Amino acid sequence: MIPRERIRNIGISAHIDSGKTTLSERILFYTGRIHAIEEVRGGGKGATMDFMPEEKLHGITITAAATTCQWHDTQINLIDTPGHVDFTIEVERALRVLDGAVMVLCAVAGVQSQSITVDRQMKRYHVPRLAFINKMDRMGANPFRVVQAMRDRLQLNAVLLQYPIGNENQFQGVIDLVEMTAHYYEGENGENWVKKTIPQTLVDEAQQAREKLLDALSLFSEPMTQMLLAGEEIPPALIWQTIRQATISLELTPVLLGSAFKNKGVQNLLDAIALYLPSPLDRDWRRENNIDNRLVALAFKLTVESFGQLTYTRIYSGTLKPGDTVYNSRTGQRVQIGRLVRMHANKREEVKVAVAGDIVALLGVDCASGDTLCTGEPLVSLEKMFVPEPVITLAITPKKQEDSDRLSKALNRFQREDPTFRVSIDPESGTTLISGMGELHLEIYIERIQREYNAEVYVGTPAVAYRETIGQKATFDYRLKKQSGGSGQYAHVSGWIEPTDELFVFDNRVVGGAIPKEYIPGCEKGFREALQAGVLEGYPVTGVKVVLAGGSYHSVDSSELAFRSAAHQALEDAIKKAKPYILEPIMLVEVETPNEFMGRVQGDLSSRRGLLLGSETMQGYSVIRAEVPLVQMFGYSTELRSLTSGMATFTMEFACYKQTPMKDDR
């Protein structure tokens, strides 16, 4: 068994098209996990980690794929995550359970919109990371500009550990600033990793870069500071130790360079993963939470297959074996563990025992994503992951009667697997509605409904997920009193509502038994039900704090149901007095266009009620950032191609909700 200190649980995350999956493929090749390199787009079998037909068709990663490989004496449990923002939940739940990460950045485009989202996710779960500046062989590559953008836009203490040998199409390798050696990658697939002396023309530049590195590291090491002041040579072991400690404490982001597609720099990254990223022992969950060695594990992702459910699980404490009985802390139910497997993309390898730090999959276990599995008393519940709210909705209808059951099975499965995919019924038309993170997100699920379940559906036009909220404080004082023979219904609630930045806050300030404690949950349920449909156009209500201050009850006629009904009506009445208004989802749009089309693109974004946030001009092209209402962005890809002769690209992700203008102007 591999010692815990030699295990690295890492994820690879980045903006779309930064080369994550290409990098993952090289990592698997150089570690001997695969014996031939396949490309994301190339007409072959496709990259190992992109195994879904939709991934091969669209040329993007859709679902996070896990694998395990060995680099010298270090075991690397790797999760390759999607870059497209529509599938951000895959990144979210991977980072929730990982100990470290590699953030991939394009040497040309640098910090992009999804880079900012990934950075926010890494910070949310306190995940130490390395940065790998990829595509150093591309025209316009500038790693120094990318490092500066990491500092300015991400507020990271980014420090280069390498210096490039050549640039753009002249990129040949890197200089290791710790050992001061030049690294080259020879052979058909760069498998021959050769270390040589630094080219004479680069000695001075490399020495200056090393001095910058040591200066930055000296802030984290008193011995290094003393040695620098004394003019002594710093031993590599001290540099490695200092980088590792500062990385794990989130005070430093080491930056490496390379070109995954051209097979350059990947072996150095593997060394850096082993040297600098934490092991499970460095992020010892038991020590932080004062838990003994009993089992504590988090089910962070699940897929439903023909044989049953496959549950991806991170073991935080204790051991797990086939046949063990554990408890689901959310439901309190006993769970029998069947088979354990280690995943290699969509292939499985049997595991006899899983210990703290392992990431394995359980077969046939019935639980939900985010559930904690544990043994012993008291039951432990781990912090759940952040799940963003859907912003777009489609109506779907089965084409034939026989498609109806298949559609229902597909929707039930996808809802279980993906917390950002929601299914509801339109109360007026009875139509099935599916909601998700974007047009591509829902398009992929419709393709899967047709391919995996052979169900044909009609698809309606996209609809925006509007919300309603309130503009001011308002009071409520509502008394429910019904008498119709026998026991009646009586409930009285009073208090106020006010705007809040959170989705919903319930504040119980009832004192003196004005409302018995057993009826308070009923009140909260009633308030929550009232928020499901607003008073303006029936959209869900958000951003409301409800303060229940008092009320009264009847010893015979009061019940939880009566207080639930009273609370529901009281909140509806209060919302009408609180100056309600409608919110619309605003998207952060980033357009990359040749310079000659910049004015056209900016004008078009402005005409869509877009707020221009700024632009950045690089060699021959510009990056324009804007906030634009989602309702104005449907069909934008076609319009952008028309405006720029097909030469511009764009990405879009949810930014925030803002007050919508009058209905006619939407």
XYZ file of C-alpha atoms in Angstrom:
666
model
C 0.000 0.000 0.000
C 1.263 3.490 -0.908
C 2.101 5.579 2.207
C -0.404 8.425 2.709
C 2.350 11.055 2.406
C 3.043 9.861 -1.183
C -0.561 10.326 -2.379
C -1.760 13.418 -4.262
C -5.489 13.972 -4.852
C -5.539 16.678 -7.513
C -7.833 18.232 -10.091
C -7.014 19.964 -13.361
C -9.177 23.044 -13.920
C -9.177 25.943 -16.356
C -11.041 28.136 -18.801
C -12.426 26.234 -21.803
C -9.854 25.476 -24.536
C -6.852 26.070 -22.265
C -5.672 22.501 -22.847
C -6.697 20.655 -19.661
C -7.659 17.389 -21.301
C -4.617 17.489 -23.591
C -2.481 17.941 -20.479
C -4.279 15.069 -18.707
C -3.586 12.812 -21.689
C 0.165 13.582 -21.482
C 0.190 12.988 -17.738
C -1.323 9.532 -18.298
C 1.198 8.824 -21.062
C 4.335 9.899 -19.161
C 3.233 8.013 -16.029
C 2.743 4.846 -18.110
C -1.037 4.691 -17.543
C -1.671 4.720 -21.303
C 0.688 3.743 -24.113
C -0.462 6.018 -26.932
C -1.502 9.662 -26.975
C -4.940 10.520 -28.377
C -6.000 14.088 -29.097
C -9.232 15.874 -28.099
C -9.852 16.708 -31.756
C -8.056 14.556 -34.240
C -10.291 11.907 -35.719
C -8.882 9.097 -33.556
C -10.426 7.453 -30.513
C -10.391 10.757 -28.662
C -8.718 11.677 -25.383
C -8.887 9.035 -22.639
C -10.673 11.260 -20.124
C -13.338 12.435 -22.633
C -15.184 9.121 -22.976
C -18.793 10.294 -23.477
C -20.053 10.421 -27.100
C -21.167 14.030 -26.538
C -17.629 14.952 -25.419
C -16.139 13.483 -28.582
C -18.814 15.182 -30.719
C -18.425 18.657 -29.193
C -14.692 18.418 -28.487
C -15.116 19.567 -24.871
C -15.115 17.994 -21.421
C -18.639 17.659 -20.025
C -18.249 15.457 -16.968
C -15.387 15.258 -14.481
C -13.444 12.031 -15.068
C -11.249 10.357 -12.437
C -8.162 8.209 -12.838
C -5.096 7.065 -10.900
C -1.492 7.014 -12.086
C 2.006 6.639 -10.629
C 4.893 9.116 -10.997
C 8.045 7.562 -9.510
C 7.077 6.857 -5.862
C 3.999 9.133 -5.838
C 0.414 8.006 -6.547
C -1.622 10.715 -8.279
C -5.419 10.467 -8.077
C -6.446 12.816 -10.864
C -9.778 14.406 -11.791
C -10.015 16.186 -15.165
C -12.791 18.792 -14.918
C -14.801 20.668 -17.589
C -13.829 24.194 -18.624
C -17.220 25.280 -19.978
C -19.153 27.246 -17.375
C -22.386 25.333 -18.088
C -20.802 22.318 -16.370
C -19.313 24.236 -13.428
C -20.949 21.886 -10.881
C -18.447 19.228 -12.023
C -15.580 21.539 -11.021
C -17.348 22.518 -7.801
C -17.798 19.009 -6.474
C -14.333 17.878 -7.569
C -12.627 20.744 -5.738
C -14.777 20.042 -2.681
C -12.975 16.716 -2.142
C -9.497 17.315 -3.592
C -6.338 18.227 -1.669
C -4.669 20.211 -4.445
C -5.189 21.452 -7.993
C -3.448 22.471 -11.182
C -4.840 25.654 -12.735
C -4.133 25.700 -16.464
C -3.851 29.069 -18.203
C -3.334 29.876 -21.877
C -0.011 31.652 -22.538
C -1.783 33.890 -25.064
C -5.189 34.628 -23.510
C -3.999 34.521 -19.870
C -6.622 35.004 -17.166
C -10.044 34.536 -18.770
C -13.579 34.635 -17.380
C -13.736 30.972 -16.388
C -10.223 31.267 -14.892
C -11.763 33.739 -12.432
C -14.605 31.316 -11.632
C -12.181 28.417 -11.088
C -10.019 30.634 -8.854
C -13.089 31.528 -6.788
C -13.976 27.826 -6.440
C -10.440 26.924 -5.338
C -10.499 29.686 -2.756
C -13.952 28.607 -1.525
C -12.598 25.171 -0.582
C -9.093 26.416 0.390
C -7.405 24.259 -2.249
C -3.641 24.833 -2.762
C -2.736 25.049 -6.424
C 0.024 25.110 -8.990
C -0.392 27.101 -12.189
C 0.649 25.683 -15.556
C 0.918 28.237 -18.367
C 0.127 26.134 -21.424
C 0.404 26.787 -25.180
C 3.829 28.427 -24.943
C 4.309 27.489 -28.616
C 1.411 29.691 -29.766
C 1.769 33.037 -31.542
C 1.486 35.829 -28.960
C 2.507 33.662 -25.989
C 3.698 35.843 -23.098
C 4.066 34.043 -19.736
C 5.220 37.193 -17.928
C 2.007 39.004 -18.840
C -0.011 35.986 -17.628
C 1.796 35.965 -14.263
C 1.089 39.679 -13.850
C -2.594 39.090 -14.673
C -2.699 36.361 -12.006
C -1.447 38.887 -9.497
C -3.696 41.735 -10.646
C -6.962 39.935 -11.477
C -6.813 36.926 -9.134
C -4.800 38.501 -6.289
C -2.504 35.466 -6.242
C 1.114 35.558 -5.158
C 2.190 33.956 -8.460
C 5.906 33.137 -8.770
C 7.649 31.668 -11.829
C 9.744 28.579 -11.075
C 10.955 28.390 -14.675
C 12.220 30.598 -17.484
C 11.305 29.849 -21.134
C 13.882 28.722 -23.685
C 12.537 30.460 -26.775
C 8.974 31.591 -27.322
C 6.043 31.059 -29.700
C 7.103 28.684 -32.518
C 10.695 28.840 -31.186
C 9.714 27.451 -27.778
C 12.117 24.579 -27.040
C 12.016 23.972 -23.297
C 12.393 25.558 -19.872
C 15.096 26.553 -17.423
C 14.559 25.225 -13.897
C 15.294 28.233 -11.654
C 15.796 26.027 -8.569
C 18.504 23.734 -9.935
C 19.549 26.138 -12.746
C 19.435 23.522 -15.504
C 17.926 23.640 -18.999
C 15.244 21.038 -19.779
C 14.442 19.706 -23.250
C 11.957 17.073 -24.454
C 13.149 14.769 -27.235
C 11.701 11.740 -28.980
C 8.467 11.382 -30.942
C 6.270 12.265 -27.938
C 8.732 14.237 -25.817
C 9.307 11.178 -23.634
C 13.069 11.687 -23.486
C 13.437 14.334 -20.789
C 16.933 15.768 -21.169
C 18.694 18.137 -18.743
C 21.552 20.281 -20.055
C 23.486 23.397 -19.109
C 21.709 26.712 -19.634
C 22.321 28.275 -23.087
C 24.934 31.021 -22.747
C 22.585 33.621 -24.262
C 20.065 33.056 -21.444
C 22.381 32.794 -18.411
C 21.951 36.446 -17.338
C 18.164 36.448 -17.783
C 17.836 33.160 -15.909
C 20.001 34.463 -13.056
C 17.818 37.579 -12.715
C 14.679 35.413 -12.722
C 16.192 33.162 -10.024
C 16.985 36.200 -7.850
C 13.335 37.313 -8.139
C 12.207 33.818 -7.131
C 14.516 33.656 -4.103
C 13.514 37.163 -3.056
C 9.823 36.155 -3.113
C 10.512 32.908 -1.215
C 12.629 34.560 1.460
C 9.438 36.057 2.927
C 8.474 32.530 4.008
C 11.859 31.285 5.254
C 14.058 32.872 7.914
C 17.031 30.564 7.086
C 16.792 31.557 3.420
C 16.716 35.251 4.325
C 19.845 34.839 6.459
C 21.673 32.953 3.700
C 20.735 35.555 1.086
C 22.000 38.398 3.318
C 25.244 36.492 3.860
C 25.631 35.903 0.119
C 25.553 32.125 0.530
C 24.286 29.686 -2.111
C 20.766 28.418 -1.291
C 20.520 24.594 -1.470
C 17.683 23.230 -3.672
C 16.246 21.208 -0.763
C 15.559 24.412 1.210
C 13.924 26.031 -1.835
C 11.688 23.002 -2.429
C 10.695 22.875 1.241
C 9.874 26.612 1.320
C 7.804 26.452 -1.886
C 5.881 23.452 -0.529
C 5.076 25.075 2.827
C 3.993 28.388 1.242
C 1.880 26.582 -1.371
C 0.059 24.419 1.172
C -0.618 27.477 3.362
C -2.175 29.210 0.278
C 0.398 32.028 0.460
C 2.099 31.154 -2.839
C 1.128 29.931 -6.315
C 4.100 28.329 -8.103
C 3.952 28.804 -11.887
C 5.342 26.363 -14.473
C 5.518 26.637 -18.269
C 5.003 24.293 -21.185
C 3.081 23.160 -24.229
C 1.078 20.011 -23.592
C 0.201 19.609 -27.280
C 3.894 19.814 -28.238
C 4.844 17.478 -25.334
C 6.975 20.008 -23.480
C 7.095 20.718 -19.742
C 4.668 18.040 -18.525
C 7.274 15.935 -16.688
C 8.364 19.033 -14.728
C 4.740 19.575 -13.733
C 4.522 15.978 -12.474
C 7.633 16.575 -10.375
C 6.063 19.777 -9.015
C 2.815 17.951 -8.115
C 4.842 15.474 -6.050
C 7.085 18.150 -4.534
C 4.684 20.977 -3.707
C 1.045 19.867 -3.521
C -0.305 18.450 -0.233
C -0.866 14.821 0.664
C -4.004 13.784 2.593
C -1.861 14.006 5.756
C -1.093 17.679 5.079
C -4.830 18.376 5.051
C -5.709 15.962 7.860
C -9.448 16.268 8.263
C -9.440 14.306 11.554
C -6.990 16.704 13.188
C -9.019 19.730 12.079
C -12.333 18.242 13.277
C -11.208 16.293 16.346
C -12.514 13.001 14.979
C -11.074 9.564 15.782
C -10.273 6.856 13.226
C -13.866 5.801 12.515
C -15.074 5.993 8.916
C -16.121 9.388 7.542
C -16.610 9.672 3.756
C -18.331 12.079 1.370
C -20.360 10.947 -1.644
C -19.558 13.831 -3.989
C -20.787 12.615 -7.391
C -23.013 9.871 -8.686
C -23.999 8.339 -12.007
C -26.917 5.992 -12.554
C -26.200 2.994 -14.783
C -28.057 -0.142 -15.810
C -26.746 -2.152 -12.834
C -27.485 0.608 -10.317
C -25.793 3.670 -8.933
C -22.054 4.409 -9.125
C -21.129 6.727 -6.246
C -17.803 8.581 -6.292
C -16.616 8.868 -2.686
C -13.729 10.532 -0.847
C -12.584 8.765 2.327
C -11.619 11.330 4.984
C -11.118 9.034 7.961
C -11.027 5.320 8.782
C -11.215 2.427 6.314
C -13.925 1.021 4.054
C -14.220 -2.553 2.738
C -16.811 -4.485 0.723
C -19.427 -5.884 3.088
C -19.107 -3.062 5.645
C -22.236 -1.463 7.109
C -22.205 2.329 7.415
C -24.756 5.059 8.098
C -26.014 7.881 5.899
C -25.940 10.843 8.299
C -28.617 12.738 6.323
C -31.217 9.961 6.434
C -29.935 8.017 9.468
C -30.341 4.807 7.436
C -27.922 1.883 7.363
C -26.064 1.335 4.093
C -24.491 -1.973 3.030
C -21.297 -1.528 1.005
C -21.033 -3.852 -2.000
C -18.147 -3.523 -4.441
C -15.436 -0.839 -4.343
C -13.716 0.225 -7.563
C -11.059 2.699 -8.611
C -11.993 4.587 -11.773
C -9.858 5.088 -14.879
C -12.164 7.358 -16.920
C -15.078 4.931 -17.600
C -13.129 1.751 -16.757
C -13.099 0.133 -13.287
C -10.531 -1.691 -11.183
C -11.630 -3.668 -8.112
C -10.424 -2.396 -4.718
C -10.359 -4.576 -1.584
C -9.971 -1.741 0.930
C -10.102 2.081 0.832
C -8.396 4.192 3.483
C -8.246 7.869 4.465
C -7.199 9.939 1.462
C -8.554 7.529 -1.168
C -11.067 8.441 -3.857
C -13.072 5.386 -4.925
C -16.471 4.548 -6.389
C -19.115 2.454 -4.619
C -21.415 0.216 -6.664
C -25.079 -0.165 -5.786
C -25.196 2.262 -2.847
C -28.384 4.358 -2.728
C -27.583 7.894 -1.570
C -27.617 11.479 -2.854
C -24.745 13.670 -4.007
C -23.331 15.432 -0.938
C -24.329 12.745 1.580
C -21.922 11.784 4.370
C -21.306 8.084 5.059
C -19.925 7.272 8.506
C -19.735 4.813 11.388
C -20.033 5.318 15.139
C -21.842 7.898 17.241
C -22.604 10.711 16.914
C -23.246 10.701 13.157
C -21.032 13.228 11.378
C -22.229 15.469 8.534
C -19.574 17.034 6.293
C -19.974 20.469 4.749
C -21.871 20.250 1.476
C -20.739 21.801 -1.776
C -22.009 25.069 -3.249
C -24.662 24.515 -5.943
C -25.389 27.473 -8.279
C -28.972 28.215 -9.303
C -30.131 27.462 -12.906
C -30.628 30.501 -15.158
C -32.346 29.105 -18.260
C -35.448 26.976 -18.828
C -36.789 24.932 -21.770
C -40.169 23.288 -22.239
C -39.967 19.721 -23.575
C -42.777 17.457 -24.765
C -42.569 13.796 -25.808
C -43.339 13.328 -29.526
C -45.191 10.041 -29.046
C -46.919 8.344 -26.137
C -44.225 5.640 -25.918
C -41.598 8.385 -25.473
C -43.266 9.622 -22.283
C -42.070 6.843 -19.927
C -38.554 6.921 -21.363
C -38.405 10.698 -20.942
C -39.555 10.394 -17.334
C -36.809 7.832 -16.571
C -34.165 10.025 -18.206
C -35.194 13.160 -16.314
C -35.304 11.329 -12.970
C -31.802 9.982 -13.560
C -30.274 13.280 -14.725
C -31.801 15.144 -11.784
C -30.175 12.693 -9.368
C -26.799 13.007 -11.071
C -26.644 16.778 -11.592
C -27.778 19.190 -8.843
C -27.832 22.103 -11.341
C -30.305 20.290 -13.624
C -33.872 20.852 -12.416
C -37.215 19.477 -13.621
C -40.586 21.066 -12.905
C -44.116 21.202 -14.296
C -45.727 24.394 -15.588
C -48.839 24.671 -13.350
C -50.910 26.307 -16.112
C -50.057 24.189 -19.171
C -48.839 21.008 -17.473
C -45.755 21.098 -19.698
C -42.481 19.598 -18.436
C -39.800 22.248 -17.879
C -36.070 21.587 -17.630
C -33.746 24.215 -16.173
C -29.970 24.467 -16.257
C -26.869 26.629 -16.406
C -26.987 27.534 -20.103
C -28.094 26.566 -23.609
C -25.266 24.035 -24.078
C -26.005 22.407 -20.700
C -29.611 21.680 -21.718
C -28.649 20.816 -25.311
C -26.353 18.045 -24.029
C -29.127 16.567 -21.876
C -31.574 16.608 -24.800
C -28.973 14.767 -26.906
C -28.567 12.201 -24.113
C -32.350 11.751 -23.809
C -32.449 10.878 -27.502
C -29.277 8.742 -27.590
C -29.417 6.872 -24.258
C -33.195 6.518 -23.865
C -34.327 6.598 -27.505
C -36.962 9.205 -26.586
C -37.872 11.853 -29.159
C -38.973 15.239 -27.772
C -40.218 18.598 -28.997
C -38.151 21.441 -27.531
C -39.595 24.884 -26.849
C -37.738 28.186 -27.082
C -35.430 29.043 -24.143
C -36.923 31.038 -21.299
C -35.043 33.127 -18.773
C -35.196 32.169 -15.094
C -36.467 35.475 -13.725
C -36.828 36.057 -9.987
C -38.865 38.438 -7.854
C -37.698 40.300 -4.763
C -38.743 43.152 -2.479
C -37.591 46.752 -2.308
C -38.417 47.715 1.272
C -39.501 46.558 4.708
C -43.180 45.663 5.255
C -45.159 44.310 8.220
C -47.676 41.475 8.404
C -50.381 40.648 10.936
C -52.600 37.878 9.663
C -55.255 35.905 11.510
C -56.687 32.676 10.054
C -60.064 31.846 11.600
C -62.382 29.217 10.105
C -65.275 27.416 11.765
C -67.342 24.810 9.963
C -68.775 22.353 12.456
C -66.524 20.450 14.827
C -62.973 21.698 15.310
C -62.049 24.762 13.273
C -58.809 26.349 12.135
C -57.093 29.132 13.993
C -53.650 30.670 13.577
C -52.333 34.187 14.056
C -48.874 35.377 12.925
C -47.304 38.834 13.023
C -43.912 40.282 12.167
C -42.171 41.891 9.228
C -40.143 41.209 6.093
C -37.089 43.073 4.799
C -34.608 42.747 1.908
C -31.491 40.598 2.409
C -28.513 39.530 0.275
C -29.245 35.867 1.021
C -31.860 33.756 -0.762
C -34.101 33.432 2.309
C -33.655 34.027 6.019
C -36.166 32.977 8.699
C -35.743 34.694 12.070
C -37.957 33.362 14.860
C -38.373 36.018 17.577
C -41.516 34.653 19.197
C -41.286 34.803 23.003
C -43.505 33.827 25.888
C -45.217 30.973 24.027
C -47.349 33.300 21.871
C -46.970 30.582 19.219
C -46.136 27.109 20.605
C -42.738 25.756 19.517
C -44.290 22.801 17.709
C -46.026 25.189 15.281
C -42.897 27.207 14.343
C -41.712 24.688 11.679
C -45.167 24.952 10.100
C -44.773 28.728 9.941
C -41.391 28.401 8.222
C -42.832 25.919 5.708
C -45.655 28.342 4.914
C -43.217 31.220 4.381
C -41.051 29.071 2.085
C -44.088 27.946 0.075
C -45.154 31.562 -0.448
C -41.737 32.315 -1.947
C -42.158 29.718 -4.683
C -44.384 32.026 -6.742
C -44.247 35.822 -6.528
C -47.119 38.290 -6.648
C -46.049 40.063 -9.874
C -45.646 37.337 -12.506
C -45.352 34.165 -10.451
C -41.548 33.890 -10.513
C -39.758 32.487 -7.425
C -39.078 35.136 -4.776
C -35.556 35.633 -3.452
C -33.709 37.992 -1.114
C -36.319 38.053 1.664
C -35.758 37.974 5.418
C -38.860 37.017 7.397
C -39.007 37.959 11.066
C -41.751 36.145 12.982
C -42.312 38.360 16.019
C -45.547 37.144 17.556
C -49.071 35.849 17.140
C -51.613 33.788 19.036
C -53.148 30.330 19.030
C -56.240 28.430 20.122
C -55.898 25.391 22.365
C -58.326 23.325 20.253
C -58.471 24.846 16.769
C -54.746 25.521 16.168
C -52.538 23.069 14.262
C -49.297 23.053 12.310
C -51.327 23.056 9.081
C -53.269 26.140 10.211
C -50.077 28.053 10.998
C -48.585 26.929 7.671
C -51.590 28.354 5.806
C -51.557 31.567 7.844
C -47.843 32.127 7.271
C -48.260 31.551 3.529
C -51.044 34.152 3.221
C -49.315 36.598 5.586
C -46.142 36.607 3.494
C -48.043 37.055 0.228
C -49.805 40.099 1.692
C -46.544 41.535 3.028
C -44.736 41.123 -0.307
C -47.440 43.172 -2.047
C -46.701 46.063 0.362
C -42.905 45.745 0.106
C -42.525 47.267 -3.411
C -41.758 43.990 -5.213
C -39.833 44.015 -8.493
C -38.481 41.497 -10.994
C -34.850 40.419 -11.245
C -33.183 39.073 -14.379
C -29.968 37.028 -14.692
C -26.989 39.046 -15.915
C -24.182 37.210 -17.713
C -20.491 38.023 -17.747
C -19.614 37.904 -21.460
C -16.058 37.781 -22.767
C -15.547 38.216 -26.525
C -12.234 37.572 -28.256
C -12.197 39.335 -31.642
C -9.710 40.602 -34.239
C -9.022 44.293 -33.640
C -10.794 45.445 -36.801
C -14.154 44.210 -35.490
C -13.788 45.617 -31.967
C -16.059 48.631 -32.529
C -18.808 46.527 -34.110
C -18.750 43.997 -31.267
C -18.855 46.706 -28.583
C -21.728 48.462 -30.342
C -23.679 45.226 -30.629
C -23.166 44.413 -26.922
C -24.348 47.914 -25.981
C -27.467 47.460 -28.122
C -28.241 44.338 -26.055
C -28.373 46.452 -22.872
C -24.802 45.389 -22.149
C -22.590 47.228 -19.672
C -19.045 47.322 -21.078
C -16.560 46.530 -18.305
C -13.361 47.040 -20.269
C -11.187 45.607 -22.994
C -7.661 44.357 -23.431
C -5.725 44.607 -26.684
C -3.124 41.997 -27.560
C -1.286 41.117 -30.763
C -3.889 41.497 -33.489
C -6.971 40.923 -31.366
C -8.923 42.307 -28.428
C -10.747 40.794 -25.467
C -13.943 42.660 -24.567
C -15.701 42.074 -21.238
C -19.293 43.092 -20.598
C -22.294 42.307 -18.416
C -25.346 41.540 -20.566
C -28.865 40.349 -19.633
C -29.275 36.671 -20.496
C -32.510 37.344 -22.380
C -30.492 39.399 -24.872
C -27.893 36.668 -25.491
C -30.000 33.963 -27.166
C -28.673 33.317 -30.646
C -25.626 35.499 -30.021
C -23.144 33.004 -31.500
C -24.797 33.309 -34.950
C -24.870 37.113 -34.753
C -21.227 37.270 -33.634
C -20.118 35.087 -36.538
C -21.966 37.419 -38.904
C -20.410 40.556 -37.365
C -16.834 39.238 -37.475
C -16.776 36.985 -40.558
C -16.666 33.987 -38.221
C -13.372 35.098 -36.626
C -14.537 35.950 -33.069
C -15.330 33.640 -30.150
C -17.101 34.268 -26.855
C -17.702 32.742 -23.450
C -20.509 33.527 -21.067
C -21.182 32.764 -17.405
C -23.705 33.847 -14.820
C -22.661 36.999 -12.950
C -25.585 38.173 -10.810
C -29.260 39.100 -10.728
C -30.252 42.739 -11.336
C -33.531 44.613 -11.498
C -35.127 44.262 -14.895
C -36.454 47.271 -16.817
C -40.131 47.541 -17.674
C -41.595 44.373 -19.200
C -41.823 45.833 -22.690
C -38.102 46.626 -22.687
C -36.896 43.139 -21.749
